[in-house]
Short mmCIF file of C-alpha atoms and ligand atoms in Angstrom, two decimals:
data_model
loop_
_atom_site.label_atom_id
_atom_site.label_comp_id
_atom_site.label_asym_id
_atom_site.label_seq_id
_atom_site.Cartn_x
_atom_site.Cartn_y
_atom_site.Cartn_z
CA MET A 209 38.69 56.64 0.03
CA LYS A 210 40.13 57.72 -3.29
CA VAL A 211 38.33 56.13 -6.25
CA ALA A 212 39.49 56.05 -9.85
CA ILE A 213 36.82 55.42 -12.39
CA VAL A 214 38.22 54.28 -15.74
CA GLY A 215 35.67 55.37 -18.51
CA GLY A 216 33.28 58.22 -18.65
CA GLY A 217 30.35 56.42 -20.33
CA ILE A 218 26.98 55.87 -18.77
CA GLY A 219 28.18 53.36 -16.20
CA GLY A 220 31.25 55.55 -15.05
CA MET A 221 29.18 58.67 -14.79
CA CYS A 222 26.38 56.97 -12.85
CA LEU A 223 28.98 55.40 -10.55
CA ALA A 224 30.53 58.88 -9.89
CA LEU A 225 27.06 60.31 -9.05
CA SER A 226 26.15 57.38 -6.89
CA LEU A 227 29.46 57.58 -4.86
CA HIS A 228 28.83 61.29 -4.39
CA ALA A 229 25.30 60.73 -3.17
CA ALA A 230 26.68 58.09 -0.77
CA GLY A 231 29.20 60.54 0.66
CA PHE A 232 32.32 59.80 -1.29
CA ASP A 233 33.77 62.90 -2.90
CA ASP A 234 37.38 61.86 -3.82
CA VAL A 235 36.40 60.40 -7.07
CA ASP A 236 37.99 60.87 -10.43
CA ILE A 237 36.94 59.84 -13.82
CA TYR A 238 39.52 59.04 -16.52
CA GLU A 239 38.10 59.11 -20.02
CA SER A 240 40.24 58.12 -23.10
CA ALA A 241 38.16 60.45 -25.52
CA SER A 242 39.53 63.99 -25.77
CA ALA A 243 36.03 65.32 -24.96
CA ILE A 244 32.75 63.58 -23.68
CA ARG A 245 31.02 63.45 -26.91
CA GLU A 246 27.33 62.86 -27.09
CA LEU A 247 27.64 59.86 -29.52
CA GLY A 248 25.30 56.94 -30.27
CA VAL A 249 21.74 56.60 -31.19
CA GLY A 250 18.71 55.59 -28.96
CA ILE A 251 18.83 53.36 -26.01
CA ASN A 252 16.18 52.24 -23.59
CA VAL A 253 16.34 52.81 -19.83
CA LEU A 254 14.09 50.21 -18.02
CA PRO A 255 11.85 51.15 -14.99
CA HIS A 256 14.39 49.69 -12.45
CA ALA A 257 17.23 51.92 -13.83
CA VAL A 258 14.88 54.87 -14.11
CA ARG A 259 14.17 54.41 -10.43
CA GLU A 260 17.96 54.66 -9.71
CA LEU A 261 18.22 57.91 -11.90
CA THR A 262 15.18 59.23 -10.02
CA GLU A 263 16.81 58.57 -6.63
CA LEU A 264 19.91 60.31 -8.06
CA ASP A 265 17.78 63.38 -8.35
CA LEU A 266 18.01 63.44 -12.21
CA MET A 267 14.28 63.11 -13.14
CA ALA A 268 13.62 66.83 -13.46
CA ASP A 269 16.27 67.00 -16.34
CA LEU A 270 15.33 63.57 -17.66
CA SER A 271 11.78 64.37 -18.17
CA LYS A 272 12.76 67.22 -20.56
CA VAL A 273 14.38 64.75 -22.88
CA GLY A 274 13.46 61.42 -24.22
CA VAL A 275 9.99 59.68 -24.37
CA ALA A 276 8.28 57.72 -21.62
CA THR A 277 7.50 54.64 -23.85
CA ALA A 278 3.98 53.41 -23.20
CA ASP A 279 3.55 50.12 -24.99
CA PHE A 280 5.36 47.32 -26.79
CA THR A 281 4.19 45.19 -29.66
CA TYR A 282 5.83 42.19 -31.26
CA PHE A 283 4.97 41.59 -34.90
CA SER A 284 5.91 38.62 -37.14
CA ARG A 285 8.05 39.01 -40.20
CA LEU A 286 4.77 39.37 -42.16
CA GLY A 287 3.56 42.14 -39.92
CA GLN A 288 1.15 40.07 -37.81
CA ARG A 289 0.67 41.03 -34.32
CA ILE A 290 1.92 38.41 -31.84
CA TRP A 291 2.21 40.19 -28.45
CA GLU A 292 1.31 43.44 -27.01
CA GLU A 293 1.93 44.84 -23.48
CA PRO A 294 1.86 48.18 -21.66
CA LEU A 295 5.29 49.48 -20.42
CA GLY A 296 6.42 51.60 -17.57
CA VAL A 297 3.77 53.45 -15.43
CA ALA A 298 1.03 52.07 -17.68
CA ALA A 299 2.21 48.54 -16.65
CA GLY A 300 2.05 49.26 -12.95
CA TYR A 301 5.66 50.40 -12.36
CA ARG A 302 6.22 53.39 -10.07
CA TRP A 303 8.71 54.65 -12.68
CA PRO A 304 8.45 55.08 -16.42
CA GLN A 305 10.50 53.40 -19.11
CA LEU A 306 12.55 55.83 -21.02
CA SER A 307 13.63 55.84 -24.65
CA ILE A 308 16.36 58.36 -25.12
CA HIS A 309 19.36 59.39 -27.32
CA ARG A 310 22.36 57.87 -25.75
CA GLY A 311 24.20 61.13 -26.30
CA GLU A 312 21.61 63.14 -24.42
CA LEU A 313 21.57 60.82 -21.59
CA LEU A 314 25.37 60.92 -21.28
CA GLY A 315 25.34 64.63 -21.66
CA LEU A 316 22.91 64.98 -18.84
CA LEU A 317 24.94 62.58 -16.57
CA GLN A 318 28.23 64.43 -17.38
CA ARG A 319 26.72 67.79 -16.56
CA ALA A 320 25.33 66.50 -13.18
CA VAL A 321 28.82 64.97 -12.36
CA ARG A 322 30.62 68.32 -13.20
CA ALA A 323 28.03 70.20 -11.13
CA ARG A 324 28.14 68.02 -8.09
CA LEU A 325 31.77 66.78 -7.98
CA GLY A 326 33.44 69.53 -9.96
CA SER A 327 34.77 69.59 -13.60
CA HIS A 328 38.33 69.04 -12.34
CA ARG A 329 37.24 65.46 -11.54
CA VAL A 330 36.64 64.54 -15.20
CA HIS A 331 39.97 63.90 -16.89
CA THR A 332 39.31 63.54 -20.62
CA GLY A 333 42.16 62.49 -22.94
CA HIS A 334 43.31 60.00 -20.28
CA GLN A 335 43.30 56.44 -21.64
CA LEU A 336 44.14 53.71 -19.16
CA ALA A 337 47.33 51.85 -20.31
CA SER A 338 48.16 49.62 -17.31
CA VAL A 339 47.50 48.87 -13.70
CA GLY A 340 50.00 47.52 -11.16
CA MET A 341 51.35 47.58 -7.62
CA ASP A 342 54.42 49.36 -6.29
CA PRO A 343 55.71 50.12 -2.73
CA GLN A 344 53.26 53.19 -2.66
CA GLY A 345 50.24 51.01 -3.54
CA ARG A 346 48.07 50.27 -6.48
CA TRP A 347 48.84 52.58 -9.46
CA ALA A 348 47.10 53.21 -12.78
CA ASP A 349 49.02 54.77 -15.70
CA PHE A 350 47.23 56.90 -18.30
CA VAL A 351 48.43 57.87 -21.71
CA ALA A 352 47.08 60.31 -24.43
CA HIS A 353 47.98 60.09 -28.12
CA ASP A 354 51.50 58.63 -27.59
CA PRO A 355 50.86 55.16 -25.94
CA ASP A 356 54.48 55.05 -24.77
CA ARG A 357 54.39 58.35 -22.76
CA VAL A 358 52.58 58.10 -19.50
CA ILE A 359 50.77 61.48 -18.84
CA ALA A 360 49.46 60.67 -15.33
CA ARG A 361 49.88 58.02 -12.64
CA ALA A 362 46.98 57.71 -10.07
CA TYR A 363 47.24 55.92 -6.60
CA PRO A 364 43.64 55.06 -5.92
CA ASP A 365 42.35 52.92 -3.06
CA LEU A 366 39.74 51.55 -5.45
CA LEU A 367 39.84 51.30 -9.24
CA VAL A 368 36.70 50.57 -11.20
CA GLY A 369 36.87 49.43 -14.81
CA CYS A 370 33.84 51.16 -16.53
CA ASP A 371 35.70 51.18 -19.82
CA GLY A 372 33.16 49.54 -21.94
CA ILE A 373 33.17 46.55 -24.28
CA HIS A 374 36.89 46.74 -25.12
CA SER A 375 37.88 47.13 -21.46
CA THR A 376 41.59 47.51 -20.72
CA VAL A 377 40.99 46.88 -17.07
CA ARG A 378 39.26 43.57 -17.91
CA ARG A 379 42.20 42.68 -20.16
CA CYS A 380 44.66 43.47 -17.21
CA LEU A 381 42.62 41.15 -14.90
CA TYR A 382 42.01 38.37 -17.60
CA PRO A 383 44.83 38.64 -20.14
CA ASP A 384 44.01 35.20 -21.71
CA GLU A 385 40.34 35.86 -22.43
CA GLY A 386 40.56 36.28 -26.17
CA PRO A 387 38.39 38.25 -28.62
CA LEU A 388 34.68 39.10 -28.25
CA ARG A 389 32.15 36.42 -29.33
CA TRP A 390 30.18 37.34 -32.48
CA ASN A 391 26.83 35.54 -33.06
CA GLY A 392 26.85 36.35 -36.78
CA VAL A 393 24.28 39.15 -36.52
CA THR A 394 25.08 42.60 -37.97
CA MET A 395 23.21 45.53 -36.41
CA TRP A 396 22.48 48.63 -38.34
CA ARG A 397 21.35 51.74 -36.32
CA GLY A 398 19.83 55.02 -37.22
CA VAL A 399 17.70 58.00 -36.10
CA SER A 400 15.00 59.39 -38.54
CA VAL A 401 12.40 62.01 -38.45
CA GLY A 402 9.07 60.35 -39.04
CA GLU A 403 5.27 60.27 -38.30
CA PRO A 404 4.12 59.07 -34.90
CA PHE A 405 3.01 55.39 -35.07
CA LEU A 406 0.54 53.22 -33.17
CA SER A 407 0.00 55.09 -29.76
CA GLY A 408 2.63 57.62 -30.58
CA ARG A 409 4.73 56.27 -27.60
CA SER A 410 5.06 52.76 -28.84
CA MET A 411 8.03 50.41 -29.28
CA VAL A 412 7.73 47.81 -31.96
CA ASN A 413 9.68 44.81 -32.78
CA ILE A 414 9.12 43.16 -36.23
CA GLY A 415 10.66 40.03 -37.49
CA SER A 416 12.61 37.28 -35.82
CA SER A 417 16.17 36.44 -34.86
CA LYS A 418 17.11 35.92 -38.49
CA GLN A 419 16.06 39.36 -39.36
CA ARG A 420 14.39 42.01 -37.26
CA THR A 421 13.90 45.72 -36.77
CA VAL A 422 13.06 47.49 -33.39
CA LEU A 423 11.77 50.94 -33.50
CA TYR A 424 10.72 53.63 -30.94
CA PRO A 425 10.58 57.36 -30.70
CA ILE A 426 13.14 59.04 -28.68
CA SER A 427 11.94 62.63 -28.92
CA ALA A 428 8.39 63.90 -29.34
CA VAL A 429 9.58 67.23 -30.69
CA VAL A 430 11.55 67.94 -33.87
CA ARG A 431 12.55 71.50 -34.52
CA ASP A 432 10.61 73.27 -37.41
CA GLN A 433 8.69 69.90 -38.12
CA PRO A 434 5.46 70.11 -36.18
CA GLY A 435 3.76 66.67 -35.72
CA LYS A 436 7.01 64.63 -36.38
CA MET A 437 9.05 62.69 -34.08
CA LEU A 438 12.63 61.40 -33.87
CA ILE A 439 12.44 57.67 -34.35
CA ASN A 440 15.30 55.35 -33.33
CA TRP A 441 15.65 52.18 -35.26
CA VAL A 442 17.82 49.09 -35.18
CA ALA A 443 17.75 46.60 -38.02
CA THR A 444 19.57 43.24 -37.40
CA ARG A 445 20.32 40.46 -39.78
CA LYS A 446 21.98 37.14 -39.43
CA VAL A 447 24.94 37.08 -41.89
CA SER A 448 27.14 34.42 -40.44
CA THR A 449 29.10 33.92 -43.71
CA ALA A 450 30.27 37.47 -43.88
CA GLU A 451 33.17 39.00 -42.05
CA MET A 452 32.64 40.45 -38.67
CA PRO A 453 31.96 44.26 -39.01
CA PRO A 454 34.46 46.48 -37.09
CA GLN A 455 33.73 46.70 -33.42
CA ASP A 456 33.55 50.52 -33.54
CA TRP A 457 30.45 52.36 -32.34
CA THR A 458 30.99 55.07 -35.06
CA TYR A 459 31.54 52.78 -38.02
CA LEU A 460 29.27 53.88 -40.87
CA ALA A 461 27.22 51.47 -42.79
CA ARG A 462 26.31 51.57 -46.50
CA ARG A 463 22.65 52.50 -46.72
CA GLU A 464 22.06 50.38 -49.87
CA ASP A 465 23.08 47.29 -47.83
CA VAL A 466 20.35 48.06 -45.29
CA LEU A 467 17.81 48.92 -47.82
CA GLU A 468 18.46 45.76 -49.83
CA ALA A 469 18.07 43.52 -46.75
CA PHE A 470 14.86 45.38 -45.50
CA ALA A 471 13.29 46.15 -48.88
CA ASP A 472 9.89 44.44 -48.02
CA PHE A 473 9.63 46.04 -44.44
CA ARG A 474 6.65 48.23 -45.32
CA PHE A 475 3.55 47.74 -43.19
CA ASP A 476 0.32 49.60 -42.81
CA PHE A 477 1.36 50.80 -39.32
CA LEU A 478 4.92 51.78 -40.23
CA ASP A 479 6.98 52.30 -43.32
CA VAL A 480 10.52 51.06 -42.20
CA VAL A 481 11.98 51.42 -45.64
CA ARG A 482 11.27 55.18 -45.61
CA LEU A 483 12.92 55.59 -42.17
CA ILE A 484 15.96 53.81 -43.39
CA GLN A 485 16.05 56.16 -46.44
CA GLU A 486 15.76 59.16 -44.20
CA ALA A 487 18.33 58.51 -41.54
CA GLU A 488 21.10 61.08 -41.73
CA VAL A 489 23.78 58.41 -40.94
CA ILE A 490 23.52 54.66 -40.32
CA TYR A 491 25.95 52.92 -37.99
CA GLN A 492 26.99 49.22 -38.26
CA TYR A 493 27.99 47.13 -35.33
CA PRO A 494 28.34 43.36 -34.84
CA MET A 495 26.22 41.70 -32.12
CA VAL A 496 28.90 40.58 -29.69
CA ASP A 497 29.21 39.64 -26.06
CA ARG A 498 31.54 37.62 -23.83
CA ASP A 499 31.00 34.73 -21.50
CA PRO A 500 30.29 35.66 -17.87
CA LEU A 501 33.39 35.91 -15.70
CA PRO A 502 34.17 33.77 -12.73
CA SER A 503 34.90 36.86 -10.51
CA TRP A 504 34.88 40.64 -10.52
CA ASP A 505 36.29 40.55 -7.00
CA PHE A 506 40.00 41.69 -7.20
CA GLY A 507 40.06 43.37 -3.78
CA ARG A 508 40.50 46.84 -4.65
CA VAL A 509 39.94 46.57 -8.49
CA THR A 510 36.66 45.68 -10.06
CA LEU A 511 34.54 45.97 -13.21
CA LEU A 512 31.15 47.50 -13.98
CA GLY A 513 28.79 47.81 -17.03
CA ASP A 514 29.91 46.55 -20.38
CA ALA A 515 33.44 45.99 -18.99
CA ALA A 516 31.98 43.54 -16.62
CA HIS A 517 29.22 41.93 -18.67
CA PRO A 518 29.07 42.82 -22.33
CA MET A 519 25.68 41.45 -23.53
CA HIS A 520 23.64 41.38 -26.68
CA PRO A 521 21.53 44.53 -26.85
CA VAL A 522 18.20 42.73 -26.30
CA GLY A 523 15.47 44.18 -24.07
CA GLY A 524 17.12 47.39 -23.30
CA ASN A 525 19.55 46.01 -20.70
CA GLY A 526 22.90 47.37 -21.67
CA ALA A 527 22.65 50.81 -20.03
CA SER A 528 20.06 49.61 -17.52
CA GLN A 529 22.35 47.01 -15.90
CA ALA A 530 25.34 49.39 -15.87
CA ILE A 531 23.26 51.95 -13.93
CA LEU A 532 22.25 49.23 -11.46
CA ASP A 533 25.82 48.08 -10.98
CA ALA A 534 26.78 51.63 -10.18
CA ARG A 535 24.04 52.01 -7.54
CA VAL A 536 24.82 48.57 -5.90
CA LEU A 537 28.54 49.31 -5.80
CA ALA A 538 28.12 52.68 -4.14
CA TYR A 539 25.51 51.22 -1.67
CA GLU A 540 27.87 48.47 -0.64
CA LEU A 541 30.81 50.80 -0.25
CA ALA A 542 28.74 52.90 2.01
CA LEU A 543 27.47 50.06 4.19
CA GLN A 544 30.30 47.57 4.34
CA PRO A 545 33.22 48.05 6.78
CA THR A 546 35.99 47.77 4.19
CA ILE A 547 36.57 48.19 0.48
CA GLU A 548 37.34 44.42 0.11
CA ALA A 549 34.01 43.54 1.93
CA ALA A 550 32.09 45.95 -0.48
CA ILE A 551 33.63 44.55 -3.69
CA SER A 552 32.75 41.01 -2.56
CA ALA A 553 29.18 41.93 -1.69
CA TYR A 554 28.92 43.81 -5.00
CA ASP A 555 30.40 40.81 -6.89
CA ALA A 556 28.02 38.37 -5.11
CA GLN A 557 24.99 40.38 -6.17
CA ARG A 558 25.58 41.78 -9.46
CA ARG A 559 27.69 39.04 -11.24
CA PRO A 560 25.08 36.17 -11.23
CA ALA A 561 22.26 38.67 -11.90
CA THR A 562 23.97 40.07 -15.04
CA ALA A 563 25.36 36.61 -16.14
CA ALA A 564 21.64 35.44 -16.29
CA VAL A 565 20.77 38.36 -18.61
CA VAL A 566 23.84 37.66 -20.84
CA GLN A 567 22.72 34.03 -21.17
CA SER A 568 18.98 34.86 -21.59
CA ASN A 569 19.90 37.45 -24.32
CA ARG A 570 21.91 34.68 -26.28
CA ARG A 571 18.53 32.83 -26.38
CA ALA A 572 16.78 36.00 -27.71
CA GLY A 573 15.40 36.96 -24.31
CA PRO A 574 11.79 38.20 -24.60
CA HIS A 575 12.16 38.06 -28.49
CA ARG A 576 11.82 34.33 -28.35
CA CYS A 577 8.06 34.62 -29.10
CA GLN A 578 8.69 35.69 -32.54
CA ASP A 579 11.14 32.82 -33.23
CA LEU A 580 8.49 30.30 -31.92
CA VAL A 581 5.81 31.76 -34.21
CA GLU A 582 8.13 31.71 -37.27
CA GLN A 583 9.08 28.06 -36.64
CA ARG A 584 5.49 26.96 -36.15
CA ALA A 585 3.86 29.07 -38.85
CA PRO A 586 6.49 30.27 -41.30
CA ASN A 587 3.82 31.43 -43.83
CA GLY A 588 1.76 33.29 -41.30
CA PHE A 589 -1.33 32.40 -39.27
CA GLU A 590 -5.09 32.95 -39.29
CA GLU A 591 -5.56 32.40 -35.59
CA LEU A 592 -2.58 33.25 -33.36
CA SER A 593 -3.97 31.07 -30.57
CA GLN A 594 -3.49 28.04 -32.89
CA VAL A 595 0.21 28.77 -33.01
CA ILE A 596 1.00 29.95 -29.57
CA SER A 597 -1.02 30.24 -26.50
CA ARG A 598 -1.53 33.36 -24.42
CA LYS A 599 -0.12 31.54 -21.43
CA GLU A 600 3.17 30.68 -23.30
CA LEU A 601 3.49 34.43 -24.34
CA GLU A 602 2.91 35.61 -20.92
CA GLU A 603 5.46 33.13 -19.53
CA ILE A 604 8.17 34.40 -21.89
CA ALA A 605 7.51 38.14 -21.09
CA ASP A 606 7.33 37.48 -17.31
CA GLU A 607 10.46 35.28 -17.19
CA TYR A 608 12.61 37.99 -18.79
CA LYS A 609 11.38 40.59 -16.35
CA ARG A 610 12.29 38.27 -13.57
CA ILE A 611 15.72 37.53 -15.07
CA GLY A 612 16.38 41.31 -15.73
CA GLY A 613 15.36 42.27 -12.22
CA PHE A 614 12.37 44.37 -13.39
CA ASP A 615 9.37 42.41 -12.36
CA ALA A 616 6.99 45.31 -11.41
CA GLN A 617 5.77 44.15 -7.97
CA ARG A 618 9.20 43.21 -6.73
CA LEU A 619 10.72 46.50 -8.10
CA ASN A 620 7.92 48.61 -6.54
CA ASP A 621 8.34 46.79 -3.22
CA ARG A 622 12.09 46.46 -2.87
CA ALA A 623 14.21 48.81 -0.63
CA SER A 624 16.07 51.63 -2.10
CA PHE A 625 19.85 51.59 -2.78
CA ALA A 626 19.96 55.27 -1.61
CA VAL A 627 22.07 55.61 1.53
CA GLN A 628 22.78 58.31 4.04
CA PRO A 629 26.51 58.89 4.21
CA PRO A 630 27.53 56.95 7.41
CA ALA A 631 29.89 58.17 10.08
CA PRO A 632 33.62 57.32 9.80
CA SER A 633 34.36 53.72 10.73
CA ALA A 634 37.38 52.01 12.14
CA PRO A 635 39.26 49.51 10.03
CA THR A 636 38.67 45.89 10.73
CA ASN A 637 40.83 42.73 10.05
CA GLY A 638 43.67 44.94 8.69
CA GLU A 639 41.74 45.59 5.55
CA THR A 640 41.51 49.10 3.93
CA PRO A 641 39.15 51.46 5.76
CA LEU A 642 36.64 53.19 3.62
CA ARG A 643 36.88 56.61 5.32
CA PRO A 644 39.87 58.09 7.12
C1 FAD B 708 30.58 55.96 -28.63
C2 FAD B 708 29.65 55.01 -28.07
C3 FAD B 708 28.37 54.89 -28.69
C4 FAD B 708 27.50 53.87 -28.33
N1 FAD B 708 26.16 53.95 -28.89
C5 FAD B 708 25.33 53.02 -28.45
C6 FAD B 708 23.95 53.05 -29.10
O1 FAD B 708 23.68 53.77 -30.04
N2 FAD B 708 23.00 52.10 -28.56
C7 FAD B 708 23.28 51.28 -27.58
O2 FAD B 708 22.51 50.47 -27.09
N3 FAD B 708 24.51 51.32 -26.94
C8 FAD B 708 25.59 52.20 -27.43
N4 FAD B 708 26.70 52.15 -26.80
C9 FAD B 708 26.99 51.20 -25.69
C10 FAD B 708 26.22 51.65 -24.35
O3 FAD B 708 26.54 52.92 -24.05
C11 FAD B 708 26.73 50.66 -23.37
O4 FAD B 708 26.23 49.27 -23.74
C12 FAD B 708 26.00 50.89 -22.06
O5 FAD B 708 25.54 52.07 -21.79
C13 FAD B 708 26.84 50.47 -20.78
O6 FAD B 708 27.70 51.64 -20.52
P1 FAD B 708 29.29 51.39 -20.16
O7 FAD B 708 29.43 52.74 -19.32
O8 FAD B 708 29.46 50.29 -19.50
O9 FAD B 708 30.03 51.54 -21.45
P2 FAD B 708 30.21 52.69 -22.48
O10 FAD B 708 29.01 53.54 -22.53
O11 FAD B 708 30.64 52.04 -23.72
O12 FAD B 708 31.35 53.62 -21.91
C14 FAD B 708 32.78 53.21 -21.82
C15 FAD B 708 33.63 54.41 -21.81
O13 FAD B 708 34.89 54.07 -21.46
C16 FAD B 708 35.88 54.76 -22.29
N5 FAD B 708 37.08 53.96 -22.46
C17 FAD B 708 37.29 52.84 -23.21
N6 FAD B 708 38.57 52.35 -22.86
C18 FAD B 708 39.24 53.24 -22.00
C19 FAD B 708 40.45 53.31 -21.48
N7 FAD B 708 41.44 52.38 -21.68
N8 FAD B 708 40.69 54.42 -20.59
C20 FAD B 708 39.71 55.36 -20.28
N9 FAD B 708 38.56 55.32 -20.94
C21 FAD B 708 38.20 54.31 -21.70
C22 FAD B 708 35.02 54.90 -23.61
O14 FAD B 708 35.60 55.94 -24.43
C23 FAD B 708 33.69 55.24 -23.16
O15 FAD B 708 33.46 56.51 -22.95
C24 FAD B 708 27.75 53.00 -27.18
C25 FAD B 708 28.90 53.20 -26.56
C26 FAD B 708 29.94 54.09 -27.10
C27 FAD B 708 31.37 54.17 -26.34
#
């Protein structure tokens, strides 16, 4: 089976590694960027996705970068503590939760792909322009700088669109879908050198859906600065009257805009203003998503990651759900008798699961506890229990874990998506055989 992966981001790289682990070697990755650049700021990889990376034999490398986040605390806009819980191994998972620079994670995945599949399988500077059918089969055309000059035509048995939030593959499958949906929230992101806070491996979320900041360390070591950490921060603000910021991950924000909006975010446990001042660069991006699709099942074309289910970045699910998609797709391709059957099984499992996360994130996911406290006690509280009960807080946190597929007990107990490469199988029903 010849697979073309369109997009060499986190989802595309994980799919290549998962296919290789399942015994499929004829896999090419086509990436539009001229090089796989280690861009972005911090991201979270939840325990269910860390399990998959562990089973892909990446843990030795992963443990050298990033931080195993130990606990999470929600604070109100006024800095009052609302909810606190352990994370990862401390919460009973068999796998940690990782906070890591997106670029470092991508770099690590890319090196593994090059080592396991061969560097010649990663085609940078190849932007998918269109997909179609001719007498020889399904083709995919790639262009470089000149959009009118095709530099390569591939004839894959299976084409997977892992081409992110502005997916061309998705546009080919759903040409009338229209633009991304913006909820009026602007996100500013940065990485700053700072002092450890709370437990030193804490994630904190301060504010509410109107205005919040989420912070966590992504490296416990900073060169030449002993005792300091690299802290990732995201500051979001509802600005529905303004124009939508450009949908470009590298678009730079004006620091004064962020400082003005977050001027009073100074707390005894953390000085957010100082971190904003110290970030080398600040990126700006709108909080966008799309409605869940009615199908990803196009026989021998499908979607994965942000291309399939762009979602608000709430609860660390963006990269994690892409990693899970990759593992399930490779698993089904290894176990089902035909490509078509595998894509149907993948669609049946992953589309409803990720649609639930998209919908939950629109309602603020686990951050809902802060909105409830702000509505009920806008000027703060003396006794939290008079505003919200422990049971209600627990239900919000547990519900999100169930929706996101990372309930500790169920994750620890469920079977692995790792497969032994099966023997070649005969075609059935005239559909495409997976192996010759
Ligand atoms: C440059 C960049 C920076 C990011 N920074 C952050 C961040 O700081 N924090 C965060 O939470 N999320 C960030 N994201 C998004 C995050 O990586 C994804 O939400 C998540 O990891 C899901 O991964 P994905 O592989 O589906 O998509 P992505 O990681 O977005 O990868 C998609 C890949 O497809 C490529 N591509 C796009 N169109 C084509 C085409 N027509 N032909 C070939 N290749 C194509 C892109 O260049 C990209 O490499 C960033 C994404 C990008 C591309």
